[in-house]
Short mmCIF file of C-alpha atoms (C1' of nucleotides) in Angstrom, two decimals:
data_model
loop_
_atom_site.label_atom_id
_atom_site.label_comp_id
_atom_site.label_asym_id
_atom_site.label_seq_id
_atom_site.Cartn_x
_atom_site.Cartn_y
_atom_site.Cartn_z
CA UNK A 1 -137.01 -61.69 -44.46
CA UNK A 2 -140.41 -62.68 -43.18
CA UNK A 3 -141.01 -62.83 -39.47
CA UNK A 4 -144.51 -64.07 -40.17
CA UNK A 5 -145.27 -67.39 -38.52
CA UNK A 6 -148.18 -69.77 -38.64
CA UNK A 7 -150.20 -70.92 -35.67
CA UNK A 8 -151.62 -73.69 -37.73
CA UNK A 9 -151.32 -76.54 -35.28
CA UNK A 10 -154.53 -76.56 -33.31
CA UNK A 11 -156.73 -74.12 -35.25
CA UNK A 12 -159.33 -73.15 -32.66
CA UNK A 13 -162.86 -72.11 -33.54
CA UNK A 14 -163.16 -68.90 -35.57
CA UNK A 15 -163.58 -65.66 -33.72
CA UNK A 16 -166.91 -65.82 -31.95
CA UNK A 17 -167.72 -62.16 -31.50
CA UNK A 18 -167.56 -61.24 -35.15
CA UNK A 19 -169.98 -58.74 -36.58
CA UNK A 20 -173.45 -59.88 -37.61
CA UNK A 21 -172.71 -59.50 -41.31
CA UNK A 22 -169.37 -61.21 -40.98
CA UNK A 23 -170.85 -64.06 -38.95
CA UNK A 24 -172.81 -65.42 -41.87
CA UNK A 25 -169.82 -65.50 -44.17
CA UNK A 26 -167.66 -67.10 -41.54
CA UNK A 27 -170.16 -69.88 -41.06
CA UNK A 28 -170.18 -70.54 -44.77
CA UNK A 29 -166.40 -70.87 -44.85
CA UNK A 30 -164.30 -73.96 -44.35
CA UNK A 31 -162.20 -73.94 -41.19
CA UNK A 32 -158.68 -72.72 -41.83
CA UNK A 33 -155.65 -72.09 -39.62
CA UNK A 34 -154.79 -68.71 -38.16
CA UNK A 35 -151.71 -66.85 -39.40
CA UNK A 36 -149.85 -64.41 -37.23
CA UNK A 37 -148.35 -61.22 -38.60
CA UNK A 38 -146.00 -59.01 -36.60
CA UNK A 39 -146.49 -55.25 -36.87
CA UNK A 40 -146.10 -53.55 -40.26
CA UNK A 41 -146.11 -56.72 -42.29
CA UNK A 42 -147.72 -56.97 -45.68
CA UNK A 43 -150.67 -59.37 -45.78
CA UNK A 44 -151.24 -58.78 -49.45
CA UNK A 45 -149.74 -56.20 -51.78
CA UNK A 46 -151.04 -53.99 -54.53
CA UNK A 47 -150.71 -55.82 -57.82
CA UNK A 48 -150.98 -59.29 -56.31
CA UNK A 49 -153.71 -61.59 -57.53
CA UNK A 50 -156.85 -61.34 -55.44
CA UNK A 51 -157.29 -64.43 -53.32
CA UNK A 52 -159.62 -65.39 -50.50
CA UNK A 53 -161.33 -63.27 -47.88
CA UNK A 54 -159.70 -62.86 -44.49
CA UNK A 55 -161.14 -62.71 -40.99
CA UNK A 56 -159.31 -60.73 -38.32
CA UNK A 57 -159.05 -62.86 -35.18
CA UNK A 58 -157.20 -60.28 -33.11
CA UNK A 59 -155.19 -57.12 -33.70
CA UNK A 60 -155.64 -54.40 -36.32
CA UNK A 61 -155.25 -54.41 -40.09
CA UNK A 62 -154.94 -51.35 -42.32
CA UNK A 63 -155.97 -51.12 -45.97
CA UNK A 64 -153.61 -48.77 -47.78
CA UNK A 65 -153.45 -47.04 -51.13
CA UNK A 66 -150.41 -45.22 -52.49
CA UNK A 67 -150.11 -42.53 -55.12
CA UNK A 68 -147.39 -42.84 -57.73
CA UNK A 69 -145.16 -40.46 -55.77
CA UNK A 70 -145.61 -42.26 -52.49
CA UNK A 71 -148.33 -40.36 -50.69
CA UNK A 72 -150.39 -42.70 -48.58
CA UNK A 73 -154.10 -42.96 -47.92
CA UNK A 74 -155.46 -45.50 -45.48
CA UNK A 75 -158.88 -46.63 -46.65
CA UNK A 76 -159.88 -48.60 -43.61
CA UNK A 77 -158.87 -50.20 -40.36
CA UNK A 78 -160.16 -53.68 -39.56
CA UNK A 79 -160.46 -55.08 -36.06
CA UNK A 80 -161.22 -58.48 -34.55
CA UNK A 81 -164.30 -60.03 -36.09
CA UNK A 82 -164.15 -58.03 -39.30
CA UNK A 83 -163.61 -59.40 -42.79
CA UNK A 84 -161.43 -57.87 -45.49
CA UNK A 85 -159.87 -58.82 -48.78
CA UNK A 86 -162.56 -58.26 -51.42
CA UNK A 87 -161.71 -56.30 -54.50
CA UNK A 88 -163.36 -55.72 -57.82
CA UNK A 89 -160.45 -56.54 -60.10
CA UNK A 90 -158.29 -59.61 -60.39
CA UNK A 91 -155.39 -57.69 -58.85
CA UNK A 92 -155.37 -56.01 -55.46
CA UNK A 93 -155.58 -52.24 -55.67
CA UNK A 94 -154.53 -51.85 -52.05
CA UNK A 95 -152.06 -53.16 -49.56
CA UNK A 96 -153.30 -54.93 -46.45
CA UNK A 97 -150.84 -54.59 -43.60
CA UNK A 98 -150.71 -55.45 -39.93
CA UNK A 99 -150.82 -52.42 -37.66
CA UNK A 100 -149.87 -54.34 -34.56
CA UNK A 101 -149.60 -58.06 -33.96
CA UNK A 102 -152.45 -59.55 -35.94
CA UNK A 103 -154.08 -62.96 -36.19
CA UNK A 104 -155.81 -63.71 -39.46
CA UNK A 105 -157.92 -66.58 -40.66
CA UNK A 106 -158.38 -67.27 -44.33
CA UNK A 107 -162.01 -67.81 -45.33
CA UNK A 108 -162.30 -70.36 -48.09
CA UNK A 109 -165.76 -70.50 -49.58
CA UNK A 110 -167.41 -73.83 -48.79
CA UNK A 111 -169.00 -73.85 -52.21
CA UNK A 112 -172.50 -73.25 -50.85
CA UNK A 113 -174.57 -70.56 -52.56
CA UNK A 114 -174.92 -68.53 -49.39
CA UNK A 115 -171.32 -67.40 -49.52
CA UNK A 116 -171.74 -65.05 -52.45
CA UNK A 117 -174.86 -63.45 -51.03
CA UNK A 118 -173.19 -62.83 -47.69
CA UNK A 119 -170.12 -61.50 -49.44
CA UNK A 120 -172.37 -59.03 -51.23
CA UNK A 121 -173.62 -57.79 -47.88
CA UNK A 122 -170.03 -57.26 -46.73
CA UNK A 123 -169.07 -55.50 -49.93
CA UNK A 124 -172.03 -53.16 -49.61
CA UNK A 125 -171.06 -52.38 -46.05
CA UNK A 126 -167.52 -51.64 -47.20
CA UNK A 127 -168.90 -49.37 -49.91
CA UNK A 128 -171.04 -47.52 -47.40
CA UNK A 129 -168.04 -47.02 -45.15
CA UNK A 130 -165.94 -45.80 -48.05
CA UNK A 131 -168.64 -43.30 -49.01
CA UNK A 132 -168.89 -41.95 -45.50
CA UNK A 133 -165.11 -41.76 -45.46
CA UNK A 134 -165.25 -39.66 -48.62
CA UNK A 135 -167.69 -37.29 -46.94
CA UNK A 136 -165.25 -36.86 -44.06
CA UNK A 137 -162.29 -36.27 -46.35
CA UNK A 138 -164.11 -33.97 -48.70
CA UNK A 139 -166.22 -31.85 -46.42
CA UNK A 140 -165.05 -31.96 -42.80
CA UNK A 141 -162.26 -30.07 -41.07
CA UNK A 142 -159.56 -31.64 -38.94
CA UNK A 143 -161.44 -31.65 -35.63
CA UNK A 144 -164.60 -32.99 -37.21
CA UNK A 145 -162.72 -35.77 -38.93
CA UNK A 146 -161.01 -36.83 -35.75
CA UNK A 147 -164.23 -36.70 -33.74
CA UNK A 148 -165.97 -38.87 -36.31
CA UNK A 149 -163.04 -41.27 -36.29
CA UNK A 150 -163.08 -41.54 -32.52
CA UNK A 151 -166.82 -42.14 -32.38
CA UNK A 152 -166.50 -44.81 -35.04
CA UNK A 153 -163.77 -46.54 -33.03
CA UNK A 154 -165.76 -46.27 -29.81
CA UNK A 155 -168.76 -47.84 -31.46
CA UNK A 156 -166.83 -50.70 -33.06
CA UNK A 157 -165.02 -51.48 -29.83
CA UNK A 158 -168.35 -51.01 -28.08
CA UNK A 159 -166.50 -49.44 -25.22
CA UNK A 160 -168.55 -46.79 -23.49
CA UNK A 161 -165.62 -44.69 -22.35
CA UNK A 162 -162.12 -45.87 -23.03
CA UNK A 163 -161.11 -46.16 -26.66
CA UNK A 164 -157.95 -47.92 -27.71
CA UNK A 165 -155.82 -46.40 -30.46
CA UNK A 166 -153.78 -49.37 -31.65
CA UNK A 167 -152.41 -47.46 -34.65
CA UNK A 168 -149.90 -44.66 -34.40
CA UNK A 169 -150.44 -40.99 -35.22
CA UNK A 170 -149.08 -41.36 -38.72
CA UNK A 171 -151.68 -44.01 -39.53
CA UNK A 172 -154.47 -41.92 -38.09
CA UNK A 173 -153.26 -38.99 -40.16
CA UNK A 174 -153.18 -41.07 -43.34
CA UNK A 175 -156.68 -42.31 -42.62
CA UNK A 176 -158.01 -38.81 -41.99
CA UNK A 177 -156.14 -37.13 -44.85
CA UNK A 178 -154.10 -34.96 -42.47
CA UNK A 179 -150.53 -34.75 -41.22
CA UNK A 180 -149.55 -36.39 -37.95
CA UNK A 181 -148.75 -32.98 -36.47
CA UNK A 182 -152.31 -31.89 -37.13
CA UNK A 183 -153.63 -35.05 -35.47
CA UNK A 184 -151.53 -34.20 -32.45
CA UNK A 185 -152.87 -30.66 -32.36
CA UNK A 186 -156.47 -31.85 -32.61
CA UNK A 187 -155.83 -34.18 -29.68
CA UNK A 188 -154.55 -31.25 -27.68
CA UNK A 189 -157.59 -29.22 -28.70
CA UNK A 190 -159.91 -31.90 -27.31
CA UNK A 191 -157.80 -32.35 -24.19
CA UNK A 192 -157.84 -28.61 -23.48
CA UNK A 193 -161.63 -28.66 -23.65
CA UNK A 194 -161.84 -31.70 -21.36
CA UNK A 195 -163.61 -33.68 -24.07
CA UNK A 196 -161.05 -36.46 -23.89
CA UNK A 197 -158.23 -37.56 -21.61
CA UNK A 198 -155.11 -39.41 -22.74
CA UNK A 199 -154.77 -42.39 -20.42
CA UNK A 200 -151.80 -43.48 -22.52
CA UNK A 201 -150.50 -42.53 -25.91
CA UNK A 202 -152.65 -45.30 -27.39
CA UNK A 203 -155.66 -45.02 -25.12
CA UNK A 204 -158.24 -42.25 -25.04
CA UNK A 205 -160.86 -41.77 -22.38
CA UNK A 206 -163.91 -39.95 -23.70
CA UNK A 207 -165.08 -37.51 -21.03
CA UNK A 208 -167.78 -35.75 -23.05
CA UNK A 209 -169.49 -37.86 -25.65
CA UNK A 210 -172.03 -35.23 -26.62
CA UNK A 211 -169.36 -32.68 -27.40
CA UNK A 212 -167.67 -35.22 -29.68
CA UNK A 213 -170.92 -35.94 -31.45
CA UNK A 214 -171.52 -32.24 -31.93
CA UNK A 215 -168.13 -31.97 -33.56
CA UNK A 216 -168.64 -34.97 -35.83
CA UNK A 217 -171.79 -33.34 -37.25
CA UNK B 1 -195.09 -31.09 -57.68
CA UNK B 2 -193.42 -33.70 -59.78
CA UNK B 3 -192.49 -32.90 -63.33
CA UNK B 4 -191.31 -36.45 -63.70
CA UNK B 5 -193.06 -38.32 -66.44
CA UNK B 6 -193.07 -41.90 -67.59
CA UNK B 7 -192.16 -43.05 -71.05
CA UNK B 8 -193.67 -46.37 -70.29
CA UNK B 9 -195.63 -46.91 -73.44
CA UNK B 10 -193.29 -48.71 -75.78
CA UNK B 11 -190.37 -49.60 -73.47
CA UNK B 12 -187.56 -50.17 -75.96
CA UNK B 13 -184.67 -52.54 -75.32
CA UNK B 14 -182.41 -51.64 -72.42
CA UNK B 15 -179.37 -49.53 -73.13
CA UNK B 16 -177.12 -51.53 -75.38
CA UNK B 17 -173.76 -49.99 -74.70
CA UNK B 18 -173.73 -50.58 -70.97
CA UNK B 19 -170.55 -51.49 -69.19
CA UNK B 20 -169.40 -55.12 -69.17
CA UNK B 21 -170.19 -55.54 -65.47
CA UNK B 22 -173.53 -53.86 -65.80
CA UNK B 23 -174.45 -55.89 -68.87
CA UNK B 24 -174.70 -59.11 -66.91
CA UNK B 25 -177.05 -57.64 -64.33
CA UNK B 26 -179.18 -56.04 -66.98
CA UNK B 27 -179.62 -59.33 -68.76
CA UNK B 28 -180.74 -60.94 -65.52
CA UNK B 29 -183.37 -58.29 -64.96
CA UNK B 30 -186.95 -58.24 -66.12
CA UNK B 31 -187.74 -55.60 -68.73
CA UNK B 32 -189.13 -52.44 -67.16
CA UNK B 33 -190.18 -49.07 -68.57
CA UNK B 34 -187.92 -46.04 -68.65
CA UNK B 35 -188.65 -43.08 -66.39
CA UNK B 36 -187.61 -39.60 -67.29
CA UNK B 37 -186.36 -37.12 -64.72
CA UNK B 38 -185.84 -33.46 -65.47
CA UNK B 39 -182.72 -31.81 -64.03
CA UNK B 40 -182.25 -31.66 -60.25
CA UNK B 41 -185.00 -34.11 -59.44
CA UNK B 42 -184.71 -36.58 -56.62
CA UNK B 43 -184.70 -40.21 -57.78
CA UNK B 44 -184.49 -41.52 -54.26
CA UNK B 45 -183.87 -39.70 -51.00
CA UNK B 46 -181.81 -40.37 -47.92
CA UNK B 47 -183.94 -42.24 -45.40
CA UNK B 48 -186.16 -43.87 -48.01
CA UNK B 49 -186.40 -47.64 -48.06
CA UNK B 50 -183.89 -49.19 -50.43
CA UNK B 51 -185.61 -50.55 -53.49
CA UNK B 52 -184.41 -51.93 -56.80
CA UNK B 53 -181.30 -51.19 -58.81
CA UNK B 54 -181.44 -48.61 -61.57
CA UNK B 55 -179.86 -48.46 -64.99
CA UNK B 56 -179.05 -45.09 -66.53
CA UNK B 57 -180.30 -45.06 -70.10
CA UNK B 58 -179.17 -41.52 -70.89
CA UNK B 59 -178.13 -38.44 -68.97
CA UNK B 60 -176.22 -38.12 -65.72
CA UNK B 61 -177.10 -39.06 -62.14
CA UNK B 62 -175.34 -37.84 -59.00
CA UNK B 63 -175.14 -39.69 -55.70
CA UNK B 64 -175.13 -37.18 -52.84
CA UNK B 65 -174.47 -37.20 -49.13
CA UNK B 66 -175.21 -34.32 -46.79
CA UNK B 67 -173.77 -33.49 -43.38
CA UNK B 68 -176.15 -32.46 -40.62
CA UNK B 69 -175.40 -28.79 -41.30
CA UNK B 70 -175.96 -29.06 -45.02
CA UNK B 71 -172.50 -29.44 -46.49
CA UNK B 72 -172.66 -31.60 -49.58
CA UNK B 73 -170.41 -34.36 -50.88
CA UNK B 74 -171.09 -36.01 -54.20
CA UNK B 75 -169.99 -39.62 -54.02
CA UNK B 76 -170.36 -40.49 -57.66
CA UNK B 77 -171.68 -39.55 -61.06
CA UNK B 78 -173.37 -42.19 -63.17
CA UNK B 79 -173.67 -42.07 -66.94
CA UNK B 80 -175.52 -44.04 -69.58
CA UNK B 81 -175.01 -47.76 -69.15
CA UNK B 82 -174.12 -47.59 -65.48
CA UNK B 83 -176.09 -49.09 -62.61
CA UNK B 84 -176.73 -47.47 -59.24
CA UNK B 85 -178.99 -47.89 -56.24
CA UNK B 86 -177.29 -50.50 -54.04
CA UNK B 87 -176.86 -49.78 -50.38
CA UNK B 88 -175.92 -51.80 -47.36
CA UNK B 89 -178.75 -50.80 -45.06
CA UNK B 90 -182.50 -50.96 -45.46
CA UNK B 91 -182.59 -47.18 -45.82
CA UNK B 92 -180.78 -45.11 -48.40
CA UNK B 93 -177.81 -43.23 -46.99
CA UNK B 94 -177.58 -41.03 -50.06
CA UNK B 95 -179.71 -39.06 -52.42
CA UNK B 96 -179.78 -39.96 -56.10
CA UNK B 97 -180.60 -36.95 -58.26
CA UNK B 98 -180.72 -36.14 -61.92
CA UNK B 99 -177.98 -33.77 -63.06
CA UNK B 100 -179.51 -33.10 -66.43
CA UNK B 101 -182.40 -34.78 -68.18
CA UNK B 102 -182.08 -38.44 -67.28
CA UNK B 103 -183.69 -41.66 -68.43
CA UNK B 104 -183.72 -44.48 -65.91
CA UNK B 105 -184.79 -48.08 -66.11
CA UNK B 106 -185.60 -50.03 -62.97
CA UNK B 107 -183.90 -53.42 -62.81
CA UNK B 108 -186.13 -55.96 -61.13
CA UNK B 109 -184.29 -59.17 -60.34
CA UNK B 110 -185.60 -62.02 -62.45
CA UNK B 111 -185.23 -64.37 -59.51
CA UNK B 112 -182.35 -66.27 -61.10
CA UNK B 113 -179.28 -66.88 -58.99
CA UNK B 114 -177.00 -64.96 -61.30
CA UNK B 115 -178.44 -61.66 -60.25
CA UNK B 116 -176.86 -61.61 -56.81
CA UNK B 117 -173.46 -62.61 -58.10
CA UNK B 118 -173.50 -59.90 -60.74
CA UNK B 119 -174.70 -57.40 -58.16
CA UNK B 120 -171.68 -58.33 -56.03
CA UNK B 121 -169.43 -57.47 -58.95
CA UNK B 122 -171.08 -54.07 -59.27
CA UNK B 123 -170.88 -53.41 -55.53
CA UNK B 124 -167.17 -54.26 -55.55
CA UNK B 125 -166.63 -51.90 -58.44
CA UNK B 126 -168.46 -49.18 -56.54
CA UNK B 127 -166.29 -49.85 -53.51
CA UNK B 128 -163.13 -49.63 -55.57
CA UNK B 129 -164.29 -46.33 -57.02
CA UNK B 130 -165.14 -45.01 -53.58
CA UNK B 131 -161.71 -45.96 -52.30
CA UNK B 132 -159.96 -44.24 -55.15
CA UNK B 133 -162.18 -41.25 -54.51
CA UNK B 134 -161.01 -41.24 -50.90
CA UNK B 135 -157.41 -41.21 -52.08
CA UNK B 136 -158.14 -38.17 -54.21
CA UNK B 137 -159.91 -36.33 -51.42
CA UNK B 138 -157.41 -37.23 -48.76
CA UNK B 139 -154.10 -36.89 -50.53
CA UNK B 140 -154.34 -34.87 -53.72
CA UNK B 141 -154.38 -31.12 -54.25
CA UNK B 142 -156.91 -29.25 -56.32
CA UNK B 143 -155.18 -29.58 -59.71
CA UNK B 144 -154.47 -33.26 -59.18
CA UNK B 145 -158.06 -33.95 -58.21
CA UNK B 146 -159.41 -32.20 -61.25
CA UNK B 147 -156.94 -33.91 -63.57
CA UNK B 148 -157.93 -37.30 -62.18
CA UNK B 149 -161.59 -36.40 -62.54
CA UNK B 150 -161.15 -35.33 -66.13
CA UNK B 151 -159.23 -38.46 -67.05
CA UNK B 152 -161.90 -40.58 -65.42
CA UNK B 153 -164.59 -38.81 -67.43
CA UNK B 154 -162.60 -39.12 -70.64
CA UNK B 155 -162.19 -42.83 -70.11
CA UNK B 156 -165.83 -43.46 -69.27
CA UNK B 157 -167.02 -41.46 -72.26
CA UNK B 158 -164.27 -43.16 -74.23
CA UNK B 159 -163.76 -39.95 -76.08
CA UNK B 160 -160.18 -39.46 -77.12
CA UNK B 161 -160.22 -35.67 -77.04
CA UNK B 162 -163.45 -33.90 -76.25
CA UNK B 163 -164.90 -34.48 -72.80
CA UNK B 164 -168.41 -33.40 -71.91
CA UNK B 165 -169.06 -31.84 -68.53
CA UNK B 166 -172.79 -32.34 -68.08
CA UNK B 167 -172.71 -31.23 -64.44
CA UNK B 168 -172.13 -27.65 -63.35
CA UNK B 169 -169.14 -26.29 -61.44
CA UNK B 170 -170.85 -26.61 -58.10
CA UNK B 171 -171.36 -30.34 -58.63
CA UNK B 172 -167.78 -30.82 -59.72
CA UNK B 173 -166.65 -28.95 -56.62
CA UNK B 174 -168.81 -31.09 -54.35
CA UNK B 175 -167.43 -34.21 -55.98
CA UNK B 176 -163.83 -33.08 -55.62
CA UNK B 177 -164.19 -31.65 -52.11
CA UNK B 178 -163.44 -28.10 -53.29
CA UNK B 179 -165.33 -24.84 -53.83
CA UNK B 180 -166.65 -23.93 -57.24
CA UNK B 181 -164.30 -20.96 -57.33
CA UNK B 182 -161.35 -23.27 -56.95
CA UNK B 183 -162.65 -25.49 -59.74
CA UNK B 184 -162.82 -22.42 -61.92
CA UNK B 185 -159.27 -21.44 -61.05
CA UNK B 186 -157.96 -24.92 -61.78
CA UNK B 187 -159.65 -24.77 -65.18
CA UNK B 188 -157.89 -21.51 -65.85
CA UNK B 189 -154.61 -23.03 -64.70
CA UNK B 190 -154.95 -25.82 -67.26
CA UNK B 191 -156.09 -23.44 -69.96
CA UNK B 192 -153.11 -21.15 -69.39
CA UNK B 193 -150.79 -24.13 -69.81
CA UNK B 194 -152.58 -25.22 -73.01
CA UNK B 195 -153.42 -28.57 -71.44
CA UNK B 196 -157.12 -28.11 -72.13
CA UNK B 197 -159.34 -25.84 -74.17
CA UNK B 198 -162.89 -24.88 -73.28
CA UNK B 199 -164.96 -25.50 -76.37
CA UNK B 200 -168.02 -24.56 -74.33
CA UNK B 201 -168.66 -24.14 -70.65
CA UNK B 202 -169.66 -27.81 -70.53
CA UNK B 203 -167.19 -29.19 -73.03
CA UNK B 204 -163.47 -29.57 -72.57
CA UNK B 205 -161.02 -30.42 -75.29
CA UNK B 206 -157.95 -32.16 -73.93
CA UNK B 207 -154.90 -30.83 -75.77
CA UNK B 208 -152.21 -32.56 -73.74
CA UNK B 209 -153.18 -35.89 -72.31
CA UNK B 210 -149.74 -36.67 -70.95
CA UNK B 211 -149.62 -33.48 -68.92
CA UNK B 212 -152.98 -34.35 -67.39
CA UNK B 213 -151.79 -37.82 -66.50
CA UNK B 214 -148.67 -36.37 -64.93
CA UNK B 215 -150.87 -34.17 -62.78
CA UNK B 216 -153.19 -36.97 -61.75
CA UNK B 217 -150.21 -38.92 -60.41
"C1'" DC C 1 -127.37 -44.59 -19.65
"C1'" DG C 2 -127.60 -43.63 -24.41
"C1'" DA C 3 -129.89 -44.39 -28.88
"C1'" DC C 4 -133.82 -44.40 -31.38
"C1'" DC C 5 -138.44 -43.75 -32.66
"C1'" DA C 6 -142.82 -41.63 -31.80
"C1'" DA C 7 -145.27 -37.73 -30.27
"C1'" DT C 8 -145.70 -32.96 -29.08
"C1'" DT C 9 -145.25 -28.11 -29.67
"C1'" DG C 10 -143.94 -23.73 -31.97
"C1'" DA C 11 -143.25 -20.45 -35.94
"C1'" DA C 12 -143.48 -19.53 -40.76
"C1'" DT C 13 -145.57 -20.68 -45.03
"C1'" DT C 14 -149.05 -21.89 -48.31
"C1'" DG C 15 -153.03 -23.73 -50.79
"C1'" DA C 16 -157.64 -23.25 -50.67
"C1'" DT C 17 -161.51 -20.61 -48.96
"C1'" DT C 18 -164.25 -16.62 -48.27
"C1'" DC C 19 -166.04 -12.47 -49.66
"C1'" DA C 20 -166.87 -9.37 -53.27
"C1'" DA C 21 -167.11 -7.68 -57.94
"C1'" DG C 22 -167.76 -8.40 -62.81
"C1'" DG C 23 -168.74 -11.19 -66.94
"C1'" DT C 24 -171.25 -14.55 -69.84
"C1'" DC C 25 -174.98 -17.05 -71.35
"C1'" DC C 26 -179.81 -17.86 -72.21
"C1'" DG C 27 -184.71 -17.53 -72.02
"C1'" DT C 28 -188.55 -14.29 -71.72
"C1'" DG C 29 -191.21 -10.44 -72.77
"C1'" DG C 30 -191.73 -5.90 -74.51
"C1'" DC D 1 -185.11 -8.03 -82.53
"C1'" DC D 2 -183.19 -6.35 -78.58
"C1'" DA D 3 -183.36 -5.23 -73.67
"C1'" DC D 4 -183.82 -7.20 -69.25
"C1'" DG D 5 -183.29 -10.55 -65.47
"C1'" DG D 6 -181.45 -14.38 -63.42
"C1'" DA D 7 -178.40 -18.23 -63.01
"C1'" DC D 8 -173.92 -19.65 -63.66
"C1'" DC D 9 -169.20 -18.80 -64.18
"C1'" DT D 10 -164.89 -16.20 -63.74
"C1'" DT D 11 -161.58 -13.36 -61.47
"C1'" DG D 12 -159.39 -10.68 -57.69
"C1'" DA D 13 -157.97 -9.64 -52.84
"C1'" DA D 14 -157.96 -10.84 -48.07
"C1'" DT D 15 -158.22 -14.47 -44.77
"C1'" DC D 16 -157.58 -18.81 -42.61
"C1'" DA D 17 -156.87 -23.71 -41.72
"C1'" DA D 18 -153.61 -26.93 -42.34
"C1'" DT D 19 -148.91 -27.90 -43.72
"C1'" DT D 20 -144.03 -27.56 -43.53
"C1'" DC D 21 -139.96 -27.06 -41.18
"C1'" DA D 22 -137.64 -27.20 -36.92
"C1'" DA D 23 -136.87 -28.04 -32.12
"C1'" DT D 24 -138.04 -30.54 -27.97
"C1'" DT D 25 -140.08 -34.01 -25.13
"C1'" DG D 26 -141.41 -38.72 -23.95
"C1'" DG D 27 -141.02 -43.57 -24.01
"C1'" DT D 28 -138.78 -48.02 -24.99
"C1'" DC D 29 -135.21 -51.26 -25.66
"C1'" DG D 30 -130.59 -52.89 -25.83
#
DNA sequence: CGACCAATTGAATTGATTCAAGGTCCGTGG
DNA sequence: CCACGGACCTTGAATCAATTCAATTGGTCG
């Protein structure tokens, strides 16, 4: 029972504010329609054949890995202008799912040589992110992980103060290798110290950037 | 005070038993001499300009990240036949260091187009590894992490029973996001259950593969 | 308004760490 | 050849950060 629909009719120009690395790949790709996914839908599943790359037009995508007994680790979140979908093997090792309502454009290689080179740049960036993620998970405590996460979000949304949290606590927890209760407690910790303010449950105002950066190491 | 020396004189053929992915890149590269690094030497440092790729001829290399306050996370170990050295930015984000005595061949791109494509394959593999690593660090307990580590080693050394542990406990701990005491206790745990046997401090004999796989999830 | 899901908060538990004390291995020098 | 020193590893006991379990609050939608 798919609620997924296609907005294929007009197919406007690809997302204009995409990241510098992504931009190059997008320009190499043939124009394709945008698909819409409602929240918590599977974009591709573990075990499926690896297909094209995807560009996020709007919304948030999560890249998820599961252990045999169902524990969940979120490897990455992807926002508007970011590209996801590369994998080393022929089969996807991860699930890609919509966090909220998401618009996605498939990037079909135009056949030009530039595509592969640009894809390499994206893959390297993804590797770098994954390695930094490992450092967080292996060697930082709960508050440090959350501070690093928040700073990363702030930077990618290049918002100087207000940071949106489109994903729910459970997703944050599974990204940070914590429980959602712990995420909640860390939030309270930062609120109590006037480092952040919760404008809404999904919107954080950073009151003290320096303190956050101290935490994140 | 470098103890590093060059065995540049004869420059024998590159490592023959390298991994399938690595093989392609190696064949695209120009022949270069092998450098020898004694244990715990820095091959490249964080902050240095990113240079060529490297092929491990023999020995073990560790890829290390440090937090501002000196906590250490090992992102990967590389063994004979494996390639390392790619990074997304112009500056290295990690240290590459020799774990034991290591022979390394620099891979200079031959200029052919194939090099980039093969490098992409390697980068994707590295990303996949990093993501699995994140799953371990985020969602597995100490015994599970060690079991997964051991199985990974066993597979890469394709030894059916005896697995070499060229790195010391501290390195294993920093790879698994644990303390070296905990690594020691996990070893004891497995020994007590007759799942492994310690032939030497750096050599594990796997007595019960299935039990290990159960642990690793 | 009531039902439901997400988020918060509290109290008890636990897995891993920290701190501290031995033990083992190995190279060096008497 | 054996004693000594140092680095690494193992083991134990106490501590602590995060989890688990449980209860409550908050927000949203029919």
